[in-house]
N, CA, C and O atoms as CSV, one atom per row, in Angstrom:
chain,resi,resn,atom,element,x,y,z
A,1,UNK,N,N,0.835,-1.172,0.000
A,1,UNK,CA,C,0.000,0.000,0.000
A,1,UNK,C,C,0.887,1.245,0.000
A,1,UNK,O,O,1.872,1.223,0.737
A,2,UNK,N,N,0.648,2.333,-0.746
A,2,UNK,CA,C,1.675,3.429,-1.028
A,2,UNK,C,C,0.856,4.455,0.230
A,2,UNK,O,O,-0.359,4.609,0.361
A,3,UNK,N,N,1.686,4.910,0.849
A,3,UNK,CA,C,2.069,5.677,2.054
A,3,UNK,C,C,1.125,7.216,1.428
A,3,UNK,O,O,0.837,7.485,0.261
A,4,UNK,N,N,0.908,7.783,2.336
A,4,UNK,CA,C,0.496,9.480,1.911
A,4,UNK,C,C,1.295,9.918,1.990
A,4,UNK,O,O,1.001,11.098,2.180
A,5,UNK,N,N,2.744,9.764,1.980
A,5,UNK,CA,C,3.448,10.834,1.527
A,5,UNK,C,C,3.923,10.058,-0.014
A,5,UNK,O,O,3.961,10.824,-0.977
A,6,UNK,N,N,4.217,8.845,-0.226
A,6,UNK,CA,C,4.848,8.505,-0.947
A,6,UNK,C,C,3.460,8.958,-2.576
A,6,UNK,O,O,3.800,9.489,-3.634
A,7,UNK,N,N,2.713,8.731,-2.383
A,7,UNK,CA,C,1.878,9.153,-3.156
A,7,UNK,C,C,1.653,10.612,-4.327
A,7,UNK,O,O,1.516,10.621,-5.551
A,8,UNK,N,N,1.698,11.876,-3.202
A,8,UNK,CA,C,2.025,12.693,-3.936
A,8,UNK,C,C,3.389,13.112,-4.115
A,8,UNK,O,O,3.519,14.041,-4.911
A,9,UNK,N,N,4.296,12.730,-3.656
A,9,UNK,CA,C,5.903,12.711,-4.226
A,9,UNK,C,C,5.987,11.730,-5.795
A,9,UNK,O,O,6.753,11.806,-6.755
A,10,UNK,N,N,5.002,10.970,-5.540
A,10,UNK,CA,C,4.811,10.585,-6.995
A,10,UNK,C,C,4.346,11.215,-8.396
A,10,UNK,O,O,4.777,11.472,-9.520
A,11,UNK,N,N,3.223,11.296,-7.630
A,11,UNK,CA,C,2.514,12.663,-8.792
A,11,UNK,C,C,3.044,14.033,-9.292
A,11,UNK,O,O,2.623,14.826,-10.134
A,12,UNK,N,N,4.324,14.020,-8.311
A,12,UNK,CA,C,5.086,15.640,-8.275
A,12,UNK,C,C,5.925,15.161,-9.156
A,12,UNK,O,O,5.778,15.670,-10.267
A,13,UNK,N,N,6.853,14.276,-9.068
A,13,UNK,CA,C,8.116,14.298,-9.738
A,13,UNK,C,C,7.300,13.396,-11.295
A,13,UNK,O,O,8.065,13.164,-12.232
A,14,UNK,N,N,5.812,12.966,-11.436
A,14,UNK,CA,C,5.752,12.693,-12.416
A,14,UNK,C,C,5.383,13.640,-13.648
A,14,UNK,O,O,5.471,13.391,-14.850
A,15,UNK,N,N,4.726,15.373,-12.684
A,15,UNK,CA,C,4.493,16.162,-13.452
A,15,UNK,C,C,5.782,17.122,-13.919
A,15,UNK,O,O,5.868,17.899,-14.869
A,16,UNK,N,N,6.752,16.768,-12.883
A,16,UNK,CA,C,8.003,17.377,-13.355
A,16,UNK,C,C,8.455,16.979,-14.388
A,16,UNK,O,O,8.907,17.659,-15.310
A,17,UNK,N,N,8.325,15.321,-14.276
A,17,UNK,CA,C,8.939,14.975,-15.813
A,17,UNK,C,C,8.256,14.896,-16.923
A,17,UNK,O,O,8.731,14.018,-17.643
A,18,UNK,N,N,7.182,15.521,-17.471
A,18,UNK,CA,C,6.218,15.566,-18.045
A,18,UNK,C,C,6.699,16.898,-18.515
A,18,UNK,O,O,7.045,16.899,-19.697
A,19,UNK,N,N,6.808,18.061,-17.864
A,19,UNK,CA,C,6.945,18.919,-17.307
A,19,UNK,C,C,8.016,19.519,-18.710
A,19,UNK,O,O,7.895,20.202,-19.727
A,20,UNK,N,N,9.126,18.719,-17.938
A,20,UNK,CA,C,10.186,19.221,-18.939
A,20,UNK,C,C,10.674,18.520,-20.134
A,20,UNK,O,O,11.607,18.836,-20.872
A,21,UNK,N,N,9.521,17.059,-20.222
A,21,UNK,CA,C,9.468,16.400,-21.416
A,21,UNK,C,C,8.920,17.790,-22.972
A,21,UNK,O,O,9.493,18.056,-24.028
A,22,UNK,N,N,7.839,18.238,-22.461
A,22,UNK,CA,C,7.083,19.325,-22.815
A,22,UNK,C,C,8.119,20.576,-23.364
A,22,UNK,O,O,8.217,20.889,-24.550
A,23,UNK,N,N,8.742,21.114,-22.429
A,23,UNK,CA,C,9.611,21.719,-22.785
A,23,UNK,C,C,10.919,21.595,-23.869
A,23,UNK,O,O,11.424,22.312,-24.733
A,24,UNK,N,N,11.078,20.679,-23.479
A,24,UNK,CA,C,12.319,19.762,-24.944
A,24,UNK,C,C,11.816,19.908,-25.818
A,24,UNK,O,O,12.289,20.766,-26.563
A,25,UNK,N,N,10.764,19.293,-26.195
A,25,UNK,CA,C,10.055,19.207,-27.597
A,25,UNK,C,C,9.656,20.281,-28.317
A,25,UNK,O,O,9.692,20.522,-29.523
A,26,UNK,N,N,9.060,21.211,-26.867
A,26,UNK,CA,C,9.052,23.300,-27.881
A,26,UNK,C,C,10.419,23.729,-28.187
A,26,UNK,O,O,10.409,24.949,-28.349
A,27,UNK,N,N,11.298,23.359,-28.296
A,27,UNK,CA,C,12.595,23.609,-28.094
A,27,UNK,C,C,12.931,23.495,-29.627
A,27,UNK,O,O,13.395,24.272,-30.461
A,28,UNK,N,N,12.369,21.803,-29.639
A,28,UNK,CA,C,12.988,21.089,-30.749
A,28,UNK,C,C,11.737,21.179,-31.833
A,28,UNK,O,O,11.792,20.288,-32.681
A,29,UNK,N,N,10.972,21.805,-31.920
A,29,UNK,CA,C,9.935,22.369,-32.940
A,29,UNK,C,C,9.964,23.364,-33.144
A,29,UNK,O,O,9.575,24.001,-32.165
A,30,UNK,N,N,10.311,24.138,-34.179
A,30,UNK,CA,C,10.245,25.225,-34.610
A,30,UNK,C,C,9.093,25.480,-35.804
A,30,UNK,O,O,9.025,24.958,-36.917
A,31,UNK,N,N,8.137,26.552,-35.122
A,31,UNK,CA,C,6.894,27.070,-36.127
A,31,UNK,C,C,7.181,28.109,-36.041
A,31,UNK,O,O,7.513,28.699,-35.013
A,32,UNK,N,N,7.071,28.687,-37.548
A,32,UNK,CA,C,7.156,29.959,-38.000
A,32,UNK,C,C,5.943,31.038,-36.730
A,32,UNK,O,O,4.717,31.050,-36.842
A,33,UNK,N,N,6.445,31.531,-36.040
A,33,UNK,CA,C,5.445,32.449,-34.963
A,33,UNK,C,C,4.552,33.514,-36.019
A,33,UNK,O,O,5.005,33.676,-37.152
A,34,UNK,N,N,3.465,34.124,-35.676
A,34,UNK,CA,C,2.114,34.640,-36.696
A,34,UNK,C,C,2.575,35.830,-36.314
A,34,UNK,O,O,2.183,36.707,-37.083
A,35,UNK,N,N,3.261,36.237,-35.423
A,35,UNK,CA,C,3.486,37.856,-35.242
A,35,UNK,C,C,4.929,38.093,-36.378
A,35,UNK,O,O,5.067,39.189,-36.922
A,36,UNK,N,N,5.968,36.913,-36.648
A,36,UNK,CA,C,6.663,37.526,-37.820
A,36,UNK,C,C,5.885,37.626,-39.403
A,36,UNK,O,O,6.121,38.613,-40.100
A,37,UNK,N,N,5.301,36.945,-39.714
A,37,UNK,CA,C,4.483,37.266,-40.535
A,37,UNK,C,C,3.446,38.261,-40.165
A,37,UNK,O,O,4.254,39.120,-39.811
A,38,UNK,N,N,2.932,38.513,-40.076
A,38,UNK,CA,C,2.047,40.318,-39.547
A,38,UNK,C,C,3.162,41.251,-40.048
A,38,UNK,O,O,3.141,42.059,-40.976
A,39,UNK,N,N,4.220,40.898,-39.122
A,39,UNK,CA,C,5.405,42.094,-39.160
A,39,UNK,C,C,5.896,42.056,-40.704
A,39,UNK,O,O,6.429,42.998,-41.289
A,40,UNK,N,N,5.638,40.902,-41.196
A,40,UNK,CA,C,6.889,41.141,-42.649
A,40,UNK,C,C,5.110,42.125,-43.910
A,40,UNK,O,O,5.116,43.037,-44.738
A,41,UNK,N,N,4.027,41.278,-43.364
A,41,UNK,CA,C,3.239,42.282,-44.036
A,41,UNK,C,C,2.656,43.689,-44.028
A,41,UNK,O,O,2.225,44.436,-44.907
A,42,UNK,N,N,2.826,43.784,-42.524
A,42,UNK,CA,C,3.095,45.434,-41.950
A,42,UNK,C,C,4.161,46.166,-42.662
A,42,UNK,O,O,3.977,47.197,-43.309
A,43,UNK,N,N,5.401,45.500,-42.482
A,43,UNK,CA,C,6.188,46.441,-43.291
A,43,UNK,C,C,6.236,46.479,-44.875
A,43,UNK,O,O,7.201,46.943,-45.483
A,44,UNK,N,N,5.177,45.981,-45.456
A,44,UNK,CA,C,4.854,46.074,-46.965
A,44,UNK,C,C,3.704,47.388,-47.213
A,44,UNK,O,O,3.610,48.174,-48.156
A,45,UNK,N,N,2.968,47.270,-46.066
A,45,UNK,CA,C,2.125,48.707,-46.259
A,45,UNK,C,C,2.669,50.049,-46.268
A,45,UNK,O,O,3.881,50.264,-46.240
A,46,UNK,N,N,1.753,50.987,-46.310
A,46,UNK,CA,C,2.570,52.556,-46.260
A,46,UNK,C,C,2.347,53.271,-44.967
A,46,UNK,O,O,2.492,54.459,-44.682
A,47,UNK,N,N,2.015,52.401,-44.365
A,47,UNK,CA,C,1.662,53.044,-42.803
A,47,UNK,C,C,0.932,54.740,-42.487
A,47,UNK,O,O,1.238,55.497,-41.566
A,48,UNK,N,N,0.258,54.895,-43.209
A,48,UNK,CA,C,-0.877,55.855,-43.587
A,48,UNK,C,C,-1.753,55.958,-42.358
A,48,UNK,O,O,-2.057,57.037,-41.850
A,49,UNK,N,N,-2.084,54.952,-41.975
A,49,UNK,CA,C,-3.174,54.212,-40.843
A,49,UNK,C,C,-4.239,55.320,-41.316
A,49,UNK,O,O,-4.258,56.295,-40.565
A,50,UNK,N,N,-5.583,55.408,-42.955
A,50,UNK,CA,C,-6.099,56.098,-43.171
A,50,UNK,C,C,-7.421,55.278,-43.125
A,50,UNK,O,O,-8.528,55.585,-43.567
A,51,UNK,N,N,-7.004,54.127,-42.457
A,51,UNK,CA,C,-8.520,53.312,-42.843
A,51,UNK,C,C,-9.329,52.862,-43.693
A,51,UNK,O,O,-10.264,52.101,-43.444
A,52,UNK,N,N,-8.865,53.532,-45.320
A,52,UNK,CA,C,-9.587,53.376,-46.368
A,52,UNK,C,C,-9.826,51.830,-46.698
A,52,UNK,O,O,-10.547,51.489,-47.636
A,53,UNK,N,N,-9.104,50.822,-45.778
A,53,UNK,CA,C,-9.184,49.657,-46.227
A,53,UNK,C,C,-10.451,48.605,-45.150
A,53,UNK,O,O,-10.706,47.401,-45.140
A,54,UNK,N,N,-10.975,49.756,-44.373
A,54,UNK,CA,C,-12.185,49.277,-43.391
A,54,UNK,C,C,-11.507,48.919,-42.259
A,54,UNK,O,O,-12.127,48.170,-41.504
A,55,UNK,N,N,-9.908,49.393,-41.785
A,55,UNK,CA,C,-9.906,48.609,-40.525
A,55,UNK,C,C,-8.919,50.044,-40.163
A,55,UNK,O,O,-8.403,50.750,-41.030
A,56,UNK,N,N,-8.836,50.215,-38.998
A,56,UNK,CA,C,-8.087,51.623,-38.456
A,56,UNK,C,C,-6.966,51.584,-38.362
A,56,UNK,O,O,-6.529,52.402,-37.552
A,57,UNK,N,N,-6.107,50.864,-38.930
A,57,UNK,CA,C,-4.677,51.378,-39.128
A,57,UNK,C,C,-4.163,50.220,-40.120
A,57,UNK,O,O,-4.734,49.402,-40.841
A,58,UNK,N,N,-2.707,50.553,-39.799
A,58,UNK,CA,C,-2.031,49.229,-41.130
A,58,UNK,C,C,-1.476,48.180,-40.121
A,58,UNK,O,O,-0.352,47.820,-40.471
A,59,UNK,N,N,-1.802,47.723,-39.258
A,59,UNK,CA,C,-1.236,46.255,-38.635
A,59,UNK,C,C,-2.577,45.753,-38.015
A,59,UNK,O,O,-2.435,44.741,-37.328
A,60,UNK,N,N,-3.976,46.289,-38.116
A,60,UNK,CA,C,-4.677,45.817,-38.064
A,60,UNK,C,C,-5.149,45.210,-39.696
A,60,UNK,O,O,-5.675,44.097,-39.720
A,61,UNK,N,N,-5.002,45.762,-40.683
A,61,UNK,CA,C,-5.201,45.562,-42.028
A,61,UNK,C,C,-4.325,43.932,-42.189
A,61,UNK,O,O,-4.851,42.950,-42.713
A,62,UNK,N,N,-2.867,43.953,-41.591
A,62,UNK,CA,C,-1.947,43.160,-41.720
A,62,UNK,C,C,-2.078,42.231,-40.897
A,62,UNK,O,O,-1.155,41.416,-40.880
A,63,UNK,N,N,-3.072,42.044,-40.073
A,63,UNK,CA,C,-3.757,40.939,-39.022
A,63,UNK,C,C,-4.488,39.949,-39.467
A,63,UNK,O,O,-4.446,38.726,-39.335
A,64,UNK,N,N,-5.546,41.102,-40.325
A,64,UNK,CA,C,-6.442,40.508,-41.277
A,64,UNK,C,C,-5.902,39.499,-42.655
A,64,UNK,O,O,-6.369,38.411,-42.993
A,65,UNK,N,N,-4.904,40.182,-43.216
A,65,UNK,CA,C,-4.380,39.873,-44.400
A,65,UNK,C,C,-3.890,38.172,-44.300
A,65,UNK,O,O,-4.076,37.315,-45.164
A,66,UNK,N,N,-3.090,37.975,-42.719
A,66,UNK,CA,C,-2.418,36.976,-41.890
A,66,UNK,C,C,-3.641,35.937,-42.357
A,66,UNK,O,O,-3.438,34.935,-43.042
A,67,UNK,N,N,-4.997,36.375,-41.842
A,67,UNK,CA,C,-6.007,35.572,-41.747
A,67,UNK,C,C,-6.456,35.140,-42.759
A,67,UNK,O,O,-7.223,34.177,-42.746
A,68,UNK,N,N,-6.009,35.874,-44.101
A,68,UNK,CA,C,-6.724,35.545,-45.451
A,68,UNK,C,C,-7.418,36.580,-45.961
A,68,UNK,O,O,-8.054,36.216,-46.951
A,69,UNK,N,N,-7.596,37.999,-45.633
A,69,UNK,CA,C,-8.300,38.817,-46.133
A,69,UNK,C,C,-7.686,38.961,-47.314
A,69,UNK,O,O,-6.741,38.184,-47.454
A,70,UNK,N,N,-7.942,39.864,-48.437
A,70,UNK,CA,C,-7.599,40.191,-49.178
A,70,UNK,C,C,-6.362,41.133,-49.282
A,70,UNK,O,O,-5.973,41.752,-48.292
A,71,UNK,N,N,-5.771,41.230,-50.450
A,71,UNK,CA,C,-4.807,42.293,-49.928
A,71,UNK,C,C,-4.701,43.075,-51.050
A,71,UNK,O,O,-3.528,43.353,-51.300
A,72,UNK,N,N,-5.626,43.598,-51.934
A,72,UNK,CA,C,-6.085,44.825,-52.590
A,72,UNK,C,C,-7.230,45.861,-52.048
A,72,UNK,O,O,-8.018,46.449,-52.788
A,73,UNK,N,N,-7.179,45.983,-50.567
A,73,UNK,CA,C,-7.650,47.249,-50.042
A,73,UNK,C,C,-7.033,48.427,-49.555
A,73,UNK,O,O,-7.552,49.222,-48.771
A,74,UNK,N,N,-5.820,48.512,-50.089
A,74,UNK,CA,C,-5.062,49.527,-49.655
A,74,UNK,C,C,-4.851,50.857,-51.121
A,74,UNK,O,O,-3.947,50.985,-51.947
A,75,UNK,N,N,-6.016,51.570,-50.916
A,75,UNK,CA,C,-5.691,52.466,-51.806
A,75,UNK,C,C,-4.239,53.246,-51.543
A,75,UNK,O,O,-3.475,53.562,-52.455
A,76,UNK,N,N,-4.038,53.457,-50.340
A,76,UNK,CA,C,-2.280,54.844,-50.409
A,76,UNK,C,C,-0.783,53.961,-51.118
A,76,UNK,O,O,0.288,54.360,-51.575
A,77,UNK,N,N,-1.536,52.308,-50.863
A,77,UNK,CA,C,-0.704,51.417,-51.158
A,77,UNK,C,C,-0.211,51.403,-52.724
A,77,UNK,O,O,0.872,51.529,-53.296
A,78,UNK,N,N,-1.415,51.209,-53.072
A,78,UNK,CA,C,-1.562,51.066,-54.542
A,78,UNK,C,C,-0.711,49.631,-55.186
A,78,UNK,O,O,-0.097,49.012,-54.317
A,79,UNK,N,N,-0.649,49.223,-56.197
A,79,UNK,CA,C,-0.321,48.756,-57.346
A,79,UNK,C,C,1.138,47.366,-56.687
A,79,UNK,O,O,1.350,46.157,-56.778
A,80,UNK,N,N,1.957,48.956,-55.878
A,80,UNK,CA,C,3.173,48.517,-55.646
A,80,UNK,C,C,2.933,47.632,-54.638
A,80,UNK,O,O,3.165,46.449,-54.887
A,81,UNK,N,N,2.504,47.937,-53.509
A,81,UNK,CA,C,1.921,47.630,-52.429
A,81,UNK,C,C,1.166,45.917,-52.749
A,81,UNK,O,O,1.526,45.015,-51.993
A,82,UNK,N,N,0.496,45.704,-53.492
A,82,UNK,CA,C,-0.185,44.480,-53.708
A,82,UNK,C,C,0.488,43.104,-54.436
A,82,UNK,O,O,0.303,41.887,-54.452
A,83,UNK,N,N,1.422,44.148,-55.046
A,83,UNK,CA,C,2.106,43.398,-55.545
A,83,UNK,C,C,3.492,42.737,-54.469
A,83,UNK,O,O,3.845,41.558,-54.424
A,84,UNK,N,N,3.920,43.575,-53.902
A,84,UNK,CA,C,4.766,42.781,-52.529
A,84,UNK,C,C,4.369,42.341,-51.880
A,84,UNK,O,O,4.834,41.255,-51.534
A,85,UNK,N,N,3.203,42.887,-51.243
A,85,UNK,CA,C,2.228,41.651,-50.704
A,85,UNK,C,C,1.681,40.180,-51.109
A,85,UNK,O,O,1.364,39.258,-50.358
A,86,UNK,N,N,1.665,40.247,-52.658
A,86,UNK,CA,C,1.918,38.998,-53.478
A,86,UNK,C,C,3.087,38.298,-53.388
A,86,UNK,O,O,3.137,37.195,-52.844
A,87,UNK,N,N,4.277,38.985,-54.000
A,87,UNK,CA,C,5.019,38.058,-53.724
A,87,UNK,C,C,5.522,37.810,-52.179
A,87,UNK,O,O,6.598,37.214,-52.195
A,88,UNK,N,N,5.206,38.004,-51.273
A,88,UNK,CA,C,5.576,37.813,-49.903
A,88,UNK,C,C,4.780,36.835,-49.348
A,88,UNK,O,O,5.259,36.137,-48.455
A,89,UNK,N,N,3.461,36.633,-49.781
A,89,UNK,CA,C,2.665,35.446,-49.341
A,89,UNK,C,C,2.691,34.502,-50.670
A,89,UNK,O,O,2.117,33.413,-50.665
């Protein structure tokens, strides 16, 4: 029969090793993070933040874009603008 102490000294050192099993593996996976992409399409806009594209500035526009919006609503952008945004996604 396992003791009350021996019990949760079990459960402790089993969440420890769980713990930092967890940790190794974020370590050893690398996913592209969603805030460098935002950032690489933020810095394709003209930072106007004029809204003409329905959302109040240009990293909310570039949030959206992340998500799949479109990315011919940037009139200050224009032409150039859609087109780096093309080739960047």
């Amino acid at each position: 029969m396992i003791s009350l102490i021996q019990e949760p000294l079990f459960l402790m050192t089993l969440a420890a090793a769980v713990g930092l099993l967890l940790l190794v593996a974020r370590d050893k996976i690398s996913l592209p993070e969603q805030n460098d992409v935002v950032t690489a399409i933020n810095d394709c806009l003209p930072q106007t933040q004029c809204a003409q594209c329905g959302h109040p500035g240009c990293l909310p526009y570039a949030e959206a874009i992340a998500r799949g919006e479109a990315i011919n609503r940037c009139p200050p952008g224009g032409e150039d603008t859609i087109l780096a945004l093309a080739s960047l996604l």
